[in-house]
Amino acid sequence: SHRASICYRPIEPSDREILEQIHCDLFPIRYESEFFQNVVNGQDIVSWAAVDRNRPNGQSDELVGFVTARIVLAKESEIGDMLRYDPSKPDQTLVYILTLGVVGVYRNLGIASSLIQKVVKYASSILTCRAVYLHVISYNDPAIRLYKKMSFQCVRRLQGFYLIDGQHHDSYLFVYYVNGG
Ligand code: ACO
């Protein structure tokens, strides 16, 4: 065992294989290879990686956590009605978190909290941005607890939002307002 030294950096093309592997391990949903390509090339997606600089066996630059997000137009989003939205400003944006994950042995160290903070800080720096939002499957208690602790507000429960192995599951929609919401 060793003491973790966590750093945050952009996701790069060389991360692709590990990124894909961790998504496959952590999520019940399959993502297209186009998604991973867009993430590592930064095409329409912003992302951060967490790495452990003290990790042995040449793994000191290997992802142990990640967050991916996309900028969307508020008027084209499903939460346009939940913003203090000024129709005279049609350029209002939101940041939508697509995926967030931390590999098992690195959990409960605050890595996901830090990754969310990166996204919130980034969103706050965009003058047109009004909120960060995301969906989470209704039975994912650790993630729900985390979003609540990070002061995200649960604004909706969406019936049958996810279809996994032929089964429908509800999702919660969480929002964190920035720049006056
Ligand atoms: N020392 C000890 N404990 C800490 C520290 C610290 N420095 N910092 C935070 N913690 C605690 C937190 O208080 C929190 O406690 P809680 O469970 O009582 O709320 C707990 O550790 C978890 O917080 P983090 O450490 O910030 O989160 P973690 O890095 O463990 O990642 C995550 C949480 C992402 C949900 C992880 O469990 C995971 O990858 N799960 C599988 C994938 C997943 O469900 N992803 C989210 C799906 S939703 C979406 O992607 C939009």
PDB file of C-alpha atoms and ligand atoms in Angstrom:
ATOM      1  CA  SER A   1       0.000   0.000   0.000  1.00  0.00           C
ATOM      2  CA  HIS A   2       1.133   3.578  -0.639  1.00  0.00           C
ATOM      3  CA  ARG A   3      -0.036   7.081   0.013  1.00  0.00           C
ATOM      4  CA  ALA A   4      -1.937   8.443  -2.974  1.00  0.00           C
ATOM      5  CA  SER A   5      -0.809  11.723  -4.506  1.00  0.00           C
ATOM      6  CA  ILE A   6      -3.719  12.781  -6.672  1.00  0.00           C
ATOM      7  CA  CYS A   7      -3.260  15.246  -9.537  1.00  0.00           C
ATOM      8  CA  TYR A   8      -5.776  16.538 -12.050  1.00  0.00           C
ATOM      9  CA  ARG A   9      -4.980  16.995 -15.713  1.00  0.00           C
ATOM     10  CA  PRO A  10      -6.752  17.105 -19.091  1.00  0.00           C
ATOM     11  CA  ILE A  11      -7.701  13.799 -20.697  1.00  0.00           C
ATOM     12  CA  GLU A  12      -5.437  13.005 -23.664  1.00  0.00           C
ATOM     13  CA  PRO A  13      -5.579  10.681 -26.680  1.00  0.00           C
ATOM     14  CA  SER A  14      -3.230   8.236 -24.891  1.00  0.00           C
ATOM     15  CA  ASP A  15      -5.879   7.782 -22.155  1.00  0.00           C
ATOM     16  CA  ARG A  16      -8.400   6.319 -24.539  1.00  0.00           C
ATOM     17  CA  GLU A  17      -8.027   2.626 -23.799  1.00  0.00           C
ATOM     18  CA  ILE A  18      -8.117   3.025 -20.005  1.00  0.00           C
ATOM     19  CA  LEU A  19     -10.961   5.518 -20.220  1.00  0.00           C
ATOM     20  CA  GLU A  20     -13.009   3.043 -22.229  1.00  0.00           C
ATOM     21  CA  GLN A  21     -12.141   0.197 -19.863  1.00  0.00           C
ATOM     22  CA  ILE A  22     -13.161   2.138 -16.745  1.00  0.00           C
ATOM     23  CA  HIS A  23     -16.448   3.258 -18.318  1.00  0.00           C
ATOM     24  CA  CYS A  24     -17.125  -0.370 -19.202  1.00  0.00           C
ATOM     25  CA  ASP A  25     -16.361  -1.472 -15.615  1.00  0.00           C
ATOM     26  CA  LEU A  26     -18.305   1.267 -13.803  1.00  0.00           C
ATOM     27  CA  PHE A  27     -21.439   1.971 -15.850  1.00  0.00           C
ATOM     28  CA  PRO A  28     -24.388  -0.239 -16.769  1.00  0.00           C
ATOM     29  CA  ILE A  29     -24.723   1.710 -20.039  1.00  0.00           C
ATOM     30  CA  ARG A  30     -22.567   1.092 -23.115  1.00  0.00           C
ATOM     31  CA  TYR A  31     -20.999   4.121 -24.750  1.00  0.00           C
ATOM     32  CA  GLU A  32     -20.171   4.338 -28.470  1.00  0.00           C
ATOM     33  CA  SER A  33     -16.519   4.434 -29.486  1.00  0.00           C
ATOM     34  CA  GLU A  34     -17.305   7.833 -31.001  1.00  0.00           C
ATOM     35  CA  PHE A  35     -17.967   9.094 -27.460  1.00  0.00           C
ATOM     36  CA  PHE A  36     -14.470   8.129 -26.267  1.00  0.00           C
ATOM     37  CA  GLN A  37     -12.937   9.601 -29.382  1.00  0.00           C
ATOM     38  CA  ASN A  38     -14.725  12.901 -28.763  1.00  0.00           C
ATOM     39  CA  VAL A  39     -13.634  12.913 -25.107  1.00  0.00           C
ATOM     40  CA  VAL A  40      -9.931  12.327 -25.720  1.00  0.00           C
ATOM     41  CA  ASN A  41      -9.857  14.779 -28.631  1.00  0.00           C
ATOM     42  CA  GLY A  42     -11.837  17.389 -26.705  1.00  0.00           C
ATOM     43  CA  GLN A  43     -14.451  17.608 -29.454  1.00  0.00           C
ATOM     44  CA  ASP A  44     -17.490  19.341 -27.917  1.00  0.00           C
ATOM     45  CA  ILE A  45     -16.557  17.730 -24.612  1.00  0.00           C
ATOM     46  CA  VAL A  46     -14.610  19.060 -21.653  1.00  0.00           C
ATOM     47  CA  SER A  47     -13.075  16.566 -19.288  1.00  0.00           C
ATOM     48  CA  TRP A  48     -10.666  16.131 -16.402  1.00  0.00           C
ATOM     49  CA  ALA A  49      -8.614  13.146 -15.350  1.00  0.00           C
ATOM     50  CA  ALA A  50      -7.443  12.233 -11.859  1.00  0.00           C
ATOM     51  CA  VAL A  51      -4.122  10.373 -11.675  1.00  0.00           C
ATOM     52  CA  ASP A  52      -2.060   9.112  -8.733  1.00  0.00           C
ATOM     53  CA  ARG A  53       1.546  10.314  -9.052  1.00  0.00           C
ATOM     54  CA  ASN A  54       2.602   7.810  -6.365  1.00  0.00           C
ATOM     55  CA  ARG A  55       1.100   4.822  -8.114  1.00  0.00           C
ATOM     56  CA  PRO A  56       3.725   2.119  -8.623  1.00  0.00           C
ATOM     57  CA  ASN A  57       4.487  -0.102 -11.663  1.00  0.00           C
ATOM     58  CA  GLY A  58       4.577   2.692 -14.208  1.00  0.00           C
ATOM     59  CA  GLN A  59       0.941   3.576 -13.550  1.00  0.00           C
ATOM     60  CA  SER A  60       1.603   7.065 -12.199  1.00  0.00           C
ATOM     61  CA  ASP A  61      -0.065   8.687 -15.225  1.00  0.00           C
ATOM     62  CA  GLU A  62      -2.956   6.229 -15.551  1.00  0.00           C
ATOM     63  CA  LEU A  63      -6.494   7.463 -14.934  1.00  0.00           C
ATOM     64  CA  VAL A  64      -8.022   6.648 -11.537  1.00  0.00           C
ATOM     65  CA  GLY A  65     -10.980   8.979 -12.061  1.00  0.00           C
ATOM     66  CA  PHE A  66     -12.573  11.195 -14.678  1.00  0.00           C
ATOM     67  CA  VAL A  67     -15.424  13.568 -15.393  1.00  0.00           C
ATOM     68  CA  THR A  68     -16.787  14.373 -18.844  1.00  0.00           C
ATOM     69  CA  ALA A  69     -19.178  17.204 -19.686  1.00  0.00           C
ATOM     70  CA  ARG A  70     -20.707  19.049 -22.594  1.00  0.00           C
ATOM     71  CA  ILE A  71     -21.870  22.634 -23.097  1.00  0.00           C
ATOM     72  CA  VAL A  72     -25.489  22.833 -24.227  1.00  0.00           C
ATOM     73  CA  LEU A  73     -27.785  25.718 -25.132  1.00  0.00           C
ATOM     74  CA  ALA A  74     -30.220  26.446 -22.296  1.00  0.00           C
ATOM     75  CA  LYS A  75     -33.139  26.880 -24.688  1.00  0.00           C
ATOM     76  CA  GLU A  76     -32.492  23.435 -26.185  1.00  0.00           C
ATOM     77  CA  SER A  77     -32.151  21.737 -22.800  1.00  0.00           C
ATOM     78  CA  GLU A  78     -34.822  20.052 -20.696  1.00  0.00           C
ATOM     79  CA  ILE A  79     -34.271  22.496 -17.826  1.00  0.00           C
ATOM     80  CA  GLY A  80     -34.764  25.776 -19.678  1.00  0.00           C
ATOM     81  CA  ASP A  81     -37.930  26.287 -17.616  1.00  0.00           C
ATOM     82  CA  MET A  82     -36.026  25.924 -14.339  1.00  0.00           C
ATOM     83  CA  LEU A  83     -33.688  28.839 -14.945  1.00  0.00           C
ATOM     84  CA  ARG A  84     -34.112  32.488 -14.321  1.00  0.00           C
ATOM     85  CA  TYR A  85     -33.982  32.499 -18.071  1.00  0.00           C
ATOM     86  CA  ASP A  86     -34.066  35.762 -19.972  1.00  0.00           C
ATOM     87  CA  PRO A  87     -35.553  35.135 -23.442  1.00  0.00           C
ATOM     88  CA  SER A  88     -33.860  38.303 -24.698  1.00  0.00           C
ATOM     89  CA  LYS A  89     -30.566  36.476 -24.176  1.00  0.00           C
ATOM     90  CA  PRO A  90     -30.773  33.486 -26.477  1.00  0.00           C
ATOM     91  CA  ASP A  91     -27.123  32.554 -25.956  1.00  0.00           C
ATOM     92  CA  GLN A  92     -27.555  31.191 -22.413  1.00  0.00           C
ATOM     93  CA  THR A  93     -25.701  27.922 -21.858  1.00  0.00           C
ATOM     94  CA  LEU A  94     -25.488  25.025 -19.383  1.00  0.00           C
ATOM     95  CA  VAL A  95     -22.846  22.449 -18.632  1.00  0.00           C
ATOM     96  CA  TYR A  96     -24.176  18.873 -18.704  1.00  0.00           C
ATOM     97  CA  ILE A  97     -22.115  16.228 -16.872  1.00  0.00           C
ATOM     98  CA  LEU A  98     -22.092  13.082 -19.026  1.00  0.00           C
ATOM     99  CA  THR A  99     -20.021  10.688 -16.914  1.00  0.00           C
ATOM    100  CA  LEU A 100     -18.213  10.762 -13.559  1.00  0.00           C
ATOM    101  CA  GLY A 101     -16.296   7.856 -12.110  1.00  0.00           C
ATOM    102  CA  VAL A 102     -13.540   6.839  -9.706  1.00  0.00           C
ATOM    103  CA  VAL A 103     -11.985   3.355  -9.684  1.00  0.00           C
ATOM    104  CA  GLY A 104     -12.816   1.247  -6.636  1.00  0.00           C
ATOM    105  CA  VAL A 105      -9.636   1.455  -4.569  1.00  0.00           C
ATOM    106  CA  TYR A 106      -9.506   5.255  -4.951  1.00  0.00           C
ATOM    107  CA  ARG A 107     -12.998   5.964  -3.614  1.00  0.00           C
ATOM    108  CA  ASN A 108     -13.790   8.016  -0.521  1.00  0.00           C
ATOM    109  CA  LEU A 109     -10.692  10.176  -0.940  1.00  0.00           C
ATOM    110  CA  GLY A 110     -12.621  13.175  -2.251  1.00  0.00           C
ATOM    111  CA  ILE A 111     -11.614  12.625  -5.902  1.00  0.00           C
ATOM    112  CA  ALA A 112     -15.157  12.801  -7.320  1.00  0.00           C
ATOM    113  CA  SER A 113     -15.836  15.894  -5.188  1.00  0.00           C
ATOM    114  CA  SER A 114     -12.735  17.557  -6.654  1.00  0.00           C
ATOM    115  CA  LEU A 115     -13.729  16.599 -10.197  1.00  0.00           C
ATOM    116  CA  ILE A 116     -17.192  18.114  -9.691  1.00  0.00           C
ATOM    117  CA  GLN A 117     -15.555  21.255  -8.336  1.00  0.00           C
ATOM    118  CA  LYS A 118     -13.479  21.520 -11.525  1.00  0.00           C
ATOM    119  CA  VAL A 119     -16.660  21.401 -13.594  1.00  0.00           C
ATOM    120  CA  VAL A 120     -18.445  23.954 -11.390  1.00  0.00           C
ATOM    121  CA  LYS A 121     -15.469  26.312 -11.543  1.00  0.00           C
ATOM    122  CA  TYR A 122     -15.255  25.944 -15.311  1.00  0.00           C
ATOM    123  CA  ALA A 123     -19.012  26.567 -15.705  1.00  0.00           C
ATOM    124  CA  SER A 124     -18.821  29.634 -13.449  1.00  0.00           C
ATOM    125  CA  SER A 125     -16.083  31.071 -15.665  1.00  0.00           C
ATOM    126  CA  ILE A 126     -18.373  31.011 -18.715  1.00  0.00           C
ATOM    127  CA  LEU A 127     -20.363  34.233 -18.580  1.00  0.00           C
ATOM    128  CA  THR A 128     -23.344  32.781 -20.472  1.00  0.00           C
ATOM    129  CA  CYS A 129     -23.500  29.652 -18.290  1.00  0.00           C
ATOM    130  CA  ARG A 130     -26.450  29.362 -15.870  1.00  0.00           C
ATOM    131  CA  ALA A 131     -26.099  25.892 -14.351  1.00  0.00           C
ATOM    132  CA  VAL A 132     -24.384  22.521 -14.220  1.00  0.00           C
ATOM    133  CA  TYR A 133     -26.783  19.567 -14.426  1.00  0.00           C
ATOM    134  CA  LEU A 134     -26.772  15.772 -14.711  1.00  0.00           C
ATOM    135  CA  HIS A 135     -28.872  12.619 -14.553  1.00  0.00           C
ATOM    136  CA  VAL A 136     -28.280   9.799 -12.087  1.00  0.00           C
ATOM    137  CA  ILE A 137     -30.068   6.453 -11.916  1.00  0.00           C
ATOM    138  CA  SER A 138     -32.461   6.367  -8.972  1.00  0.00           C
ATOM    139  CA  TYR A 139     -30.782   3.482  -7.088  1.00  0.00           C
ATOM    140  CA  ASN A 140     -27.245   4.963  -7.154  1.00  0.00           C
ATOM    141  CA  ASP A 141     -27.142   6.035  -3.502  1.00  0.00           C
ATOM    142  CA  PRO A 142     -23.406   6.903  -3.273  1.00  0.00           C
ATOM    143  CA  ALA A 143     -23.629   9.239  -6.278  1.00  0.00           C
ATOM    144  CA  ILE A 144     -26.896  10.813  -5.061  1.00  0.00           C
ATOM    145  CA  ARG A 145     -25.363  11.428  -1.620  1.00  0.00           C
ATOM    146  CA  LEU A 146     -22.332  13.024  -3.270  1.00  0.00           C
ATOM    147  CA  TYR A 147     -24.386  15.406  -5.440  1.00  0.00           C
ATOM    148  CA  LYS A 148     -26.488  16.445  -2.446  1.00  0.00           C
ATOM    149  CA  LYS A 149     -23.380  17.077  -0.389  1.00  0.00           C
ATOM    150  CA  MET A 150     -21.972  19.181  -3.234  1.00  0.00           C
ATOM    151  CA  SER A 151     -25.173  21.300  -2.962  1.00  0.00           C
ATOM    152  CA  PHE A 152     -26.746  20.102  -6.194  1.00  0.00           C
ATOM    153  CA  GLN A 153     -30.540  20.336  -6.081  1.00  0.00           C
ATOM    154  CA  CYS A 154     -32.696  17.402  -7.097  1.00  0.00           C
ATOM    155  CA  VAL A 155     -35.322  19.015  -9.320  1.00  0.00           C
ATOM    156  CA  ARG A 156     -37.019  16.077 -11.023  1.00  0.00           C
ATOM    157  CA  ARG A 157     -37.573  12.333 -11.097  1.00  0.00           C
ATOM    158  CA  LEU A 158     -37.834  11.062 -14.683  1.00  0.00           C
ATOM    159  CA  GLN A 159     -39.851   7.854 -15.119  1.00  0.00           C
ATOM    160  CA  GLY A 160     -38.119   5.132 -17.110  1.00  0.00           C
ATOM    161  CA  PHE A 161     -35.290   7.412 -18.221  1.00  0.00           C
ATOM    162  CA  TYR A 162     -32.776   4.566 -18.487  1.00  0.00           C
ATOM    163  CA  LEU A 163     -33.300   1.306 -20.393  1.00  0.00           C
ATOM    164  CA  ILE A 164     -30.828  -1.342 -19.199  1.00  0.00           C
ATOM    165  CA  ASP A 165     -31.089  -4.983 -20.283  1.00  0.00           C
ATOM    166  CA  GLY A 166     -34.723  -4.456 -21.201  1.00  0.00           C
ATOM    167  CA  GLN A 167     -35.574  -2.904 -17.815  1.00  0.00           C
ATOM    168  CA  HIS A 168     -36.664   0.672 -17.310  1.00  0.00           C
ATOM    169  CA  HIS A 169     -35.172   2.676 -14.438  1.00  0.00           C
ATOM    170  CA  ASP A 170     -36.013   6.167 -13.214  1.00  0.00           C
ATOM    171  CA  SER A 171     -33.444   8.915 -13.012  1.00  0.00           C
ATOM    172  CA  TYR A 172     -33.038  11.993 -10.865  1.00  0.00           C
ATOM    173  CA  LEU A 173     -32.090  15.291 -12.422  1.00  0.00           C
ATOM    174  CA  PHE A 174     -29.680  17.336 -10.299  1.00  0.00           C
ATOM    175  CA  VAL A 175     -28.867  21.008 -10.902  1.00  0.00           C
ATOM    176  CA  TYR A 176     -26.224  23.349  -9.527  1.00  0.00           C
ATOM    177  CA  TYR A 177     -26.906  26.981 -10.426  1.00  0.00           C
ATOM    178  CA  VAL A 178     -24.035  29.307 -11.318  1.00  0.00           C
ATOM    179  CA  ASN A 179     -23.807  32.981 -12.274  1.00  0.00           C
ATOM    180  CA  GLY A 180     -27.197  33.781 -10.762  1.00  0.00           C
ATOM    181  CA  GLY A 181     -28.967  30.755 -12.267  1.00  0.00           C
TER     182      GLY A 181
HETATM  183  N1  ACO B   1     -11.337  11.515   3.202  1.00  0.00           N
HETATM  184  C1  ACO B   1     -12.290  10.600   3.490  1.00  0.00           C
HETATM  185  N2  ACO B   1     -13.534  10.605   2.980  1.00  0.00           N
HETATM  186  C2  ACO B   1     -13.810  11.584   2.141  1.00  0.00           C
HETATM  187  C3  ACO B   1     -12.871  12.565   1.777  1.00  0.00           C
HETATM  188  C4  ACO B   1     -11.584  12.513   2.350  1.00  0.00           C
HETATM  189  N3  ACO B   1     -10.651  13.426   2.065  1.00  0.00           N
HETATM  190  N4  ACO B   1     -13.472  13.397   0.891  1.00  0.00           N
HETATM  191  C5  ACO B   1     -14.707  12.944   0.702  1.00  0.00           C
HETATM  192  N5  ACO B   1     -14.921  11.848   1.466  1.00  0.00           N
HETATM  193  C6  ACO B   1     -16.163  11.078   1.544  1.00  0.00           C
HETATM  194  C7  ACO B   1     -17.275  11.960   1.225  1.00  0.00           C
HETATM  195  O1  ACO B   1     -17.713  12.621   2.391  1.00  0.00           O
HETATM  196  C8  ACO B   1     -18.299  11.009   0.704  1.00  0.00           C
HETATM  197  O2  ACO B   1     -18.966  10.433   1.811  1.00  0.00           O
HETATM  198  P1  ACO B   1     -20.485  10.012   1.700  1.00  0.00           P
HETATM  199  O3  ACO B   1     -20.482   8.694   0.973  1.00  0.00           O
HETATM  200  O4  ACO B   1     -20.923   9.898   3.103  1.00  0.00           O
HETATM  201  O5  ACO B   1     -21.183  11.066   0.918  1.00  0.00           O
HETATM  202  C9  ACO B   1     -17.512   9.940   0.053  1.00  0.00           C
HETATM  203  O6  ACO B   1     -16.175  10.097   0.528  1.00  0.00           O
HETATM  204  C10 ACO B   1     -17.533  10.007  -1.450  1.00  0.00           C
HETATM  205  O7  ACO B   1     -17.065  11.273  -1.925  1.00  0.00           O
HETATM  206  P2  ACO B   1     -15.827  11.315  -2.889  1.00  0.00           P
HETATM  207  O8  ACO B   1     -14.657  10.652  -2.264  1.00  0.00           O
HETATM  208  O9  ACO B   1     -15.667  12.687  -3.386  1.00  0.00           O
HETATM  209  O10 ACO B   1     -16.368  10.412  -4.106  1.00  0.00           O
HETATM  210  P3  ACO B   1     -15.561   9.206  -4.780  1.00  0.00           P
HETATM  211  O11 ACO B   1     -14.284   9.716  -5.328  1.00  0.00           O
HETATM  212  O12 ACO B   1     -15.541   8.045  -3.889  1.00  0.00           O
HETATM  213  O13 ACO B   1     -16.523   8.887  -6.058  1.00  0.00           O
HETATM  214  C11 ACO B   1     -18.463   8.054  -7.174  1.00  0.00           C
HETATM  215  C12 ACO B   1     -17.925   8.779  -5.928  1.00  0.00           C
HETATM  216  C13 ACO B   1     -18.043   8.805  -8.438  1.00  0.00           C
HETATM  217  C14 ACO B   1     -19.988   8.022  -7.116  1.00  0.00           C
HETATM  218  C15 ACO B   1     -17.880   6.611  -7.186  1.00  0.00           C
HETATM  219  O14 ACO B   1     -18.468   5.876  -6.162  1.00  0.00           O
HETATM  220  C16 ACO B   1     -18.055   5.866  -8.507  1.00  0.00           C
HETATM  221  O15 ACO B   1     -17.250   5.981  -9.432  1.00  0.00           O
HETATM  222  N6  ACO B   1     -19.150   5.065  -8.615  1.00  0.00           N
HETATM  223  C17 ACO B   1     -19.410   4.266  -9.827  1.00  0.00           C
HETATM  224  C18 ACO B   1     -19.751   5.147 -11.025  1.00  0.00           C
HETATM  225  C19 ACO B   1     -20.884   6.110 -10.703  1.00  0.00           C
HETATM  226  O16 ACO B   1     -21.856   5.756 -10.068  1.00  0.00           O
HETATM  227  N7  ACO B   1     -20.757   7.364 -11.198  1.00  0.00           N
HETATM  228  C20 ACO B   1     -21.787   8.432 -11.054  1.00  0.00           C
HETATM  229  C21 ACO B   1     -22.925   8.127 -11.973  1.00  0.00           C
HETATM  230  S1  ACO B   1     -23.906   9.572 -12.344  1.00  0.00           S
HETATM  231  C22 ACO B   1     -23.073  10.334 -13.621  1.00  0.00           C
HETATM  232  O17 ACO B   1     -22.105   9.841 -14.129  1.00  0.00           O
HETATM  233  C23 ACO B   1     -23.579  11.679 -14.086  1.00  0.00           C
END
